[in-house]
Short mmCIF file of C-alpha atoms and ligand atoms in Angstrom, two decimals:
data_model
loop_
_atom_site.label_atom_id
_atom_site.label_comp_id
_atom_site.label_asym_id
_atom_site.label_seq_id
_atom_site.Cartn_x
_atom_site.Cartn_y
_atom_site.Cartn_z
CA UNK O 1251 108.32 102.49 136.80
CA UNK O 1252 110.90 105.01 138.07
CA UNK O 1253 114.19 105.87 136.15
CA UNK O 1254 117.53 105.16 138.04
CA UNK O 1255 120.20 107.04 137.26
CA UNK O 1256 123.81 106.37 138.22
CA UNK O 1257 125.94 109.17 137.32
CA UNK O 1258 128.94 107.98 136.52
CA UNK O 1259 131.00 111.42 135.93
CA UNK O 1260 134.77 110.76 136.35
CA UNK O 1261 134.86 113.66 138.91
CA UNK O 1262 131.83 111.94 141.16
CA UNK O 1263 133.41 108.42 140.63
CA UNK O 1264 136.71 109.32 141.92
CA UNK O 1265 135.66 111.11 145.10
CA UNK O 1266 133.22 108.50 145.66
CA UNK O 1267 135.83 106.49 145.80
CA UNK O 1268 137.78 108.67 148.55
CA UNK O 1269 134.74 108.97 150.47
CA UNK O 1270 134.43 105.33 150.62
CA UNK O 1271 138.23 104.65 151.72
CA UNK O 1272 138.50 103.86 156.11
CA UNK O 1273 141.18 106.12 155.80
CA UNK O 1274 139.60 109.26 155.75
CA UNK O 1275 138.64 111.40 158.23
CA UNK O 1276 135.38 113.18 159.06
CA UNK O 1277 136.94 116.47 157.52
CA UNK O 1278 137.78 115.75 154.52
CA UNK O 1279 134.62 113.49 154.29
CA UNK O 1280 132.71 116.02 155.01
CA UNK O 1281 134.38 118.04 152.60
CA UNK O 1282 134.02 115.37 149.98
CA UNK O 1283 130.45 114.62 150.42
CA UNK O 1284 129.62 118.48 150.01
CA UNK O 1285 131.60 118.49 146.58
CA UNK O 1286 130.16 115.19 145.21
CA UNK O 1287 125.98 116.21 146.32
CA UNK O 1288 127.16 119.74 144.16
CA UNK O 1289 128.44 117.44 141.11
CA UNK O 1290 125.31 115.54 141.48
CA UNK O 1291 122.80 118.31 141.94
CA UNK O 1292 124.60 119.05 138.28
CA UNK O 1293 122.66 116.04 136.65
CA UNK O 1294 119.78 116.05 138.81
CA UNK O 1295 118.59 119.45 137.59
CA UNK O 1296 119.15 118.88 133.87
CA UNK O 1297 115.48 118.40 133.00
CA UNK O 1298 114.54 121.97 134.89
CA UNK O 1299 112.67 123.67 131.82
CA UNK O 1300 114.26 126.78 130.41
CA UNK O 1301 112.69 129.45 128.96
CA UNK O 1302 113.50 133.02 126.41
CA UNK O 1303 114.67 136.24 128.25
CA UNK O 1304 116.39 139.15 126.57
CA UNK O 1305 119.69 140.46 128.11
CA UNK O 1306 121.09 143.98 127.52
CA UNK O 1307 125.27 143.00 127.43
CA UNK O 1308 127.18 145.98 127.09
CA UNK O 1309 127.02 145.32 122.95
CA UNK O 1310 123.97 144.41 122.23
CA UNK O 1311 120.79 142.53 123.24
CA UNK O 1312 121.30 138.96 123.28
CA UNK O 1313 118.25 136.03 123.34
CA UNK O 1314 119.02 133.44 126.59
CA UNK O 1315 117.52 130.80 128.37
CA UNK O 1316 116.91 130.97 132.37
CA UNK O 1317 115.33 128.65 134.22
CA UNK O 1318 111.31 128.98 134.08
CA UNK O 1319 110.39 129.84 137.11
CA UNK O 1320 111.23 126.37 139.10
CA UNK O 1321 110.97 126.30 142.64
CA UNK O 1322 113.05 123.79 144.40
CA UNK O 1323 113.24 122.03 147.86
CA UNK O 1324 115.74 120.10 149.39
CA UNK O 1325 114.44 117.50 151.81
CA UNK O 1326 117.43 115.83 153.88
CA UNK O 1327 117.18 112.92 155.66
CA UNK O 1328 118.36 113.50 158.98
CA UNK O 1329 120.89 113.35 160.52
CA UNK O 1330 123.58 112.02 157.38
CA UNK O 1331 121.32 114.22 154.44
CA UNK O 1332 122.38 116.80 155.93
CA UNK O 1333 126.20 116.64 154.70
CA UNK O 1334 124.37 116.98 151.36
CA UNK O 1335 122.46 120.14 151.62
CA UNK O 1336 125.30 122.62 151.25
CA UNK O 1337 126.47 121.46 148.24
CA UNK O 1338 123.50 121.58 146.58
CA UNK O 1339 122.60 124.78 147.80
CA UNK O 1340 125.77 125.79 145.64
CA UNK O 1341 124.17 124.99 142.87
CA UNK O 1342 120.46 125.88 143.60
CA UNK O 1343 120.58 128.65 146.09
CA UNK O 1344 117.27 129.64 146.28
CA UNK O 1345 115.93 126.32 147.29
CA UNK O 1346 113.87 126.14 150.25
CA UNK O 1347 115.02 122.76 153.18
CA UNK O 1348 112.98 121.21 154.55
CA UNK O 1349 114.02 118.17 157.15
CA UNK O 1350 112.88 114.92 157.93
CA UNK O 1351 114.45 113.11 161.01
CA UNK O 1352 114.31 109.29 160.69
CA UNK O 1353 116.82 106.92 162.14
CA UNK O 1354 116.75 103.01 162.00
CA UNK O 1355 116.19 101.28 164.42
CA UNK O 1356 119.40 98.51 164.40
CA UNK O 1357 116.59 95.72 165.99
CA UNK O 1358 114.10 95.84 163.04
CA UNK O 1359 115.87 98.08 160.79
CA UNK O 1360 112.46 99.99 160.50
CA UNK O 1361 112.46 103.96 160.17
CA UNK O 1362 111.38 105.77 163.19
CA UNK O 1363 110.10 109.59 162.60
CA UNK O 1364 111.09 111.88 165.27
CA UNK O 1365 111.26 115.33 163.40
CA UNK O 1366 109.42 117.21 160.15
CA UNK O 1367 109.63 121.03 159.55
CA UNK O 1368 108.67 121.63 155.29
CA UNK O 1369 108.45 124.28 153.76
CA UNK O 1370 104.51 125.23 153.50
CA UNK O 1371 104.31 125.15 149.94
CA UNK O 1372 105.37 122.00 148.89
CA UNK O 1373 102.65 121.00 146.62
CA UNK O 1374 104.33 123.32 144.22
CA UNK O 1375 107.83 122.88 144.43
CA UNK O 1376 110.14 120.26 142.86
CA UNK O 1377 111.21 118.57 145.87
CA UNK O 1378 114.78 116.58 146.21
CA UNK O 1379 114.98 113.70 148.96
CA UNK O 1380 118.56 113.70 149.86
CA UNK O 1381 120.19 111.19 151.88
CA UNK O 1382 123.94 109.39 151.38
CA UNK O 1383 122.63 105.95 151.71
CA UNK O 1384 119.78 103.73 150.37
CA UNK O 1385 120.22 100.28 151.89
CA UNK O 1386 116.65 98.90 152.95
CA UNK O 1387 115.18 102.14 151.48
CA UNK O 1388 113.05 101.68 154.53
CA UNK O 1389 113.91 105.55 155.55
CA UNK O 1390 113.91 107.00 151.84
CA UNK O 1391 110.24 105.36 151.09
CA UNK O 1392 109.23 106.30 154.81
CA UNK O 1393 110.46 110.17 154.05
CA UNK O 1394 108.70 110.02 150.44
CA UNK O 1395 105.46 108.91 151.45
CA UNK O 1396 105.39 111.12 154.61
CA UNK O 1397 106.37 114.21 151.92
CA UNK O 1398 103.08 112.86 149.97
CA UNK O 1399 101.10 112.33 152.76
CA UNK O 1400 101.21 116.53 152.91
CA UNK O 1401 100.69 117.34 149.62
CA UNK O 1402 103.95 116.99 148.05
CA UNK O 1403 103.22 115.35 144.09
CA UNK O 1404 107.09 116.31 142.50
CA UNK O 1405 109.70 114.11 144.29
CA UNK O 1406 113.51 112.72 142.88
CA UNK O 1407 115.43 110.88 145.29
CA UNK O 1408 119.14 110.97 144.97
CA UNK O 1409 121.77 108.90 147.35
CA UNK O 1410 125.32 108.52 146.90
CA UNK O 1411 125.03 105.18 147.34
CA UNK O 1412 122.55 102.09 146.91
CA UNK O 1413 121.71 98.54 147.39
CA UNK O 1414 119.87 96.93 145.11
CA UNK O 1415 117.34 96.00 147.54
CA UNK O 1416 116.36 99.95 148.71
CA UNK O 1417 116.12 100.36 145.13
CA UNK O 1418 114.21 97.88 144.84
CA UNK O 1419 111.96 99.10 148.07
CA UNK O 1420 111.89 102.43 146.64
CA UNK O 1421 110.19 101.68 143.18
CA UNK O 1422 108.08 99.50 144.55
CA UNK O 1423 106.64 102.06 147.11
CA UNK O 1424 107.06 104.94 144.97
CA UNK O 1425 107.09 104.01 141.03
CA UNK O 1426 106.73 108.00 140.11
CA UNK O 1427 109.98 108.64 142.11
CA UNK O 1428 113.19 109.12 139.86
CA UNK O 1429 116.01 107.63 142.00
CA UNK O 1430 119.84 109.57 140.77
CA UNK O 1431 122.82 107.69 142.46
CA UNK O 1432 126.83 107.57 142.06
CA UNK O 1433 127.00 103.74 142.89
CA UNK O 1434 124.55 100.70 143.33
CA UNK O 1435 126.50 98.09 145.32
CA UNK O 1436 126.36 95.34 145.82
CA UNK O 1437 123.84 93.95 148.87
CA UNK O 1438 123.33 94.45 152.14
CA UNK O 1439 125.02 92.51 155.16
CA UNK O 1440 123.23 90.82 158.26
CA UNK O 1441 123.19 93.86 159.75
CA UNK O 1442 121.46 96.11 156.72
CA UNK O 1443 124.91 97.92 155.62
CA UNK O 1444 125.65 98.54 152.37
CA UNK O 1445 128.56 96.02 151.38
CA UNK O 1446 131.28 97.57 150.39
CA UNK O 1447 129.49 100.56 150.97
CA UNK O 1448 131.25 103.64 152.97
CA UNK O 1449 130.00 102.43 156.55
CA UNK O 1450 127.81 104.69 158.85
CA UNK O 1451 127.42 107.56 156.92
CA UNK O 1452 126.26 109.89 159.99
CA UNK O 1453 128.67 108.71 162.17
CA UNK O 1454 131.85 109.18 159.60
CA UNK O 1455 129.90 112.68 158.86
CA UNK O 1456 129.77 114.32 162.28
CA UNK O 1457 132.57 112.13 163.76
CA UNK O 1458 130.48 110.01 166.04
CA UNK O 1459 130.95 106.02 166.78
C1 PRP P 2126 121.18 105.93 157.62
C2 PRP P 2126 121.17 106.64 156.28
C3 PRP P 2126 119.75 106.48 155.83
C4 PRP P 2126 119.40 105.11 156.37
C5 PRP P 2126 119.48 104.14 155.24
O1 PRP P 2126 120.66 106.72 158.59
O2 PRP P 2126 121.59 107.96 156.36
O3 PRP P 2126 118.86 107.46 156.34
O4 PRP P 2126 120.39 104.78 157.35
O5 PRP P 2126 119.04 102.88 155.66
P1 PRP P 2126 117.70 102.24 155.12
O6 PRP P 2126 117.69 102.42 153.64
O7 PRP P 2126 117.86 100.79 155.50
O8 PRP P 2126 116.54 102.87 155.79
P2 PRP P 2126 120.63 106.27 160.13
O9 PRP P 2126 119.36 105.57 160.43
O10 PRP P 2126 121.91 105.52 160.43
O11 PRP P 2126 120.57 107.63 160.90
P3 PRP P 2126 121.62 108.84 160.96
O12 PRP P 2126 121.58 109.52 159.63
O13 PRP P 2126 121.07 109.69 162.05
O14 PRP P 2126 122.98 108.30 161.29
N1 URA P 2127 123.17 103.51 156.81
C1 URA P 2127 124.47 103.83 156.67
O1 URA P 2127 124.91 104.88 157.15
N2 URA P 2127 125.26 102.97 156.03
C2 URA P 2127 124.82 101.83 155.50
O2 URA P 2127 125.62 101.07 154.91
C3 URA P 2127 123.45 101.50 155.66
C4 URA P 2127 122.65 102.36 156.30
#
């Protein structure tokens, strides 16, 4: 079974919590979204192996650890991953993106693809599925299994926010796929939004209703 992992950092709990408020506008969400994916990215990466160097300091020649030789990709879920990428990239800047365009459709609340451009060399790399919200987890398990469908055998999924149910959905589909979260909510509503959720991620995102 997969791990879920709900980082609970003070920092990512209290801009969660201004990211969820109506109040605020699609700058400073933006803004906030971008800060909280870099916090997260933090915890995500902590079981990247590390491995001796030696570095010359202007004193002497010191033994450190770098990372061994890891090579990442970000996959956002279009359109609302993308207010994630950049603040990962902070942290990882050599990661490769590669996106996957899925929407819902609000009848049947099933994923419909309508773009993919990977990297070609994700069979190697430690790929990140990054979207804000996992309600169904329709579009996350849709995105993972399209990722293994080309090769891809190194996934982690991390979402601001999730219901129980697309958690649920996701380790069902997907039991080798570690899920990292800042909140698990509680449900979804008739129409498959996260209650209390944050509302529609892409549309509070990119300012569109
Ligand atoms: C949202 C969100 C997820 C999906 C989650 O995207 O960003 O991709 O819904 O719902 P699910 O777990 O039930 O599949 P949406 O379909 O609204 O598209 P958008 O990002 O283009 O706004
Ligand atoms: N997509 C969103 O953007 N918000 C939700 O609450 C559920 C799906």
């Amino acid at each position: 079974m997969s791990k879920l992992q709900v980082l609970d950092h003070p920092l990512i709990q209290h801009k969660l919590s201004l990211i969820r408020d109506e109040e605020t506008g699609s700058k400073e969400f933006r803004a906030l979204v971008e800060e909280v994916s870099m916090l997260m990215a933090y915890e995500v990466t902590r079981d990247f192996p590390l491995q001796e160097t030696e570095v010359k300091t202007p004193v002497a020649t010191a033994k450190c650890k770098v990372i061994a030789g890891r090579k990442v990709g970000l996959v956002p879920i279009l359109r609302a991953g993308l207010g994630m990428v950049d603040g990962m990239l902070r942290l990882i800047p050599a990661a490769k993106v590669g996106h996957v365009g899925l929407y819902r459709d609000p009848e049947t609340l099933m994923p419909v693809e309508y773009y993919c451009k990977l990297p070609p060399d994700i069979a190697e790399r430690d790929l990140i599925v990054i979207d804000p919200m996992l309600a169904t987890g329709g579009s996350a398990a849709a995105a993972i299994t399209f990722l293994k469908d080309r090769g891809a055998q190194n996934i982690k999924l991390m979402c601001l926010i999730a219901a129980p149910e697309g958690i649920q959905a996701v380790q069902n589909a997907h039991a080798d796929v570690d899920i990292f979260v800042a909140a698990v909510d509680e449900c979804l509503n008739d129409h498959g939004y996260i209650v209390p959720g944050l509302g529609d991620a892409g549309d509070r995102l990119f300012g569109t209703k």
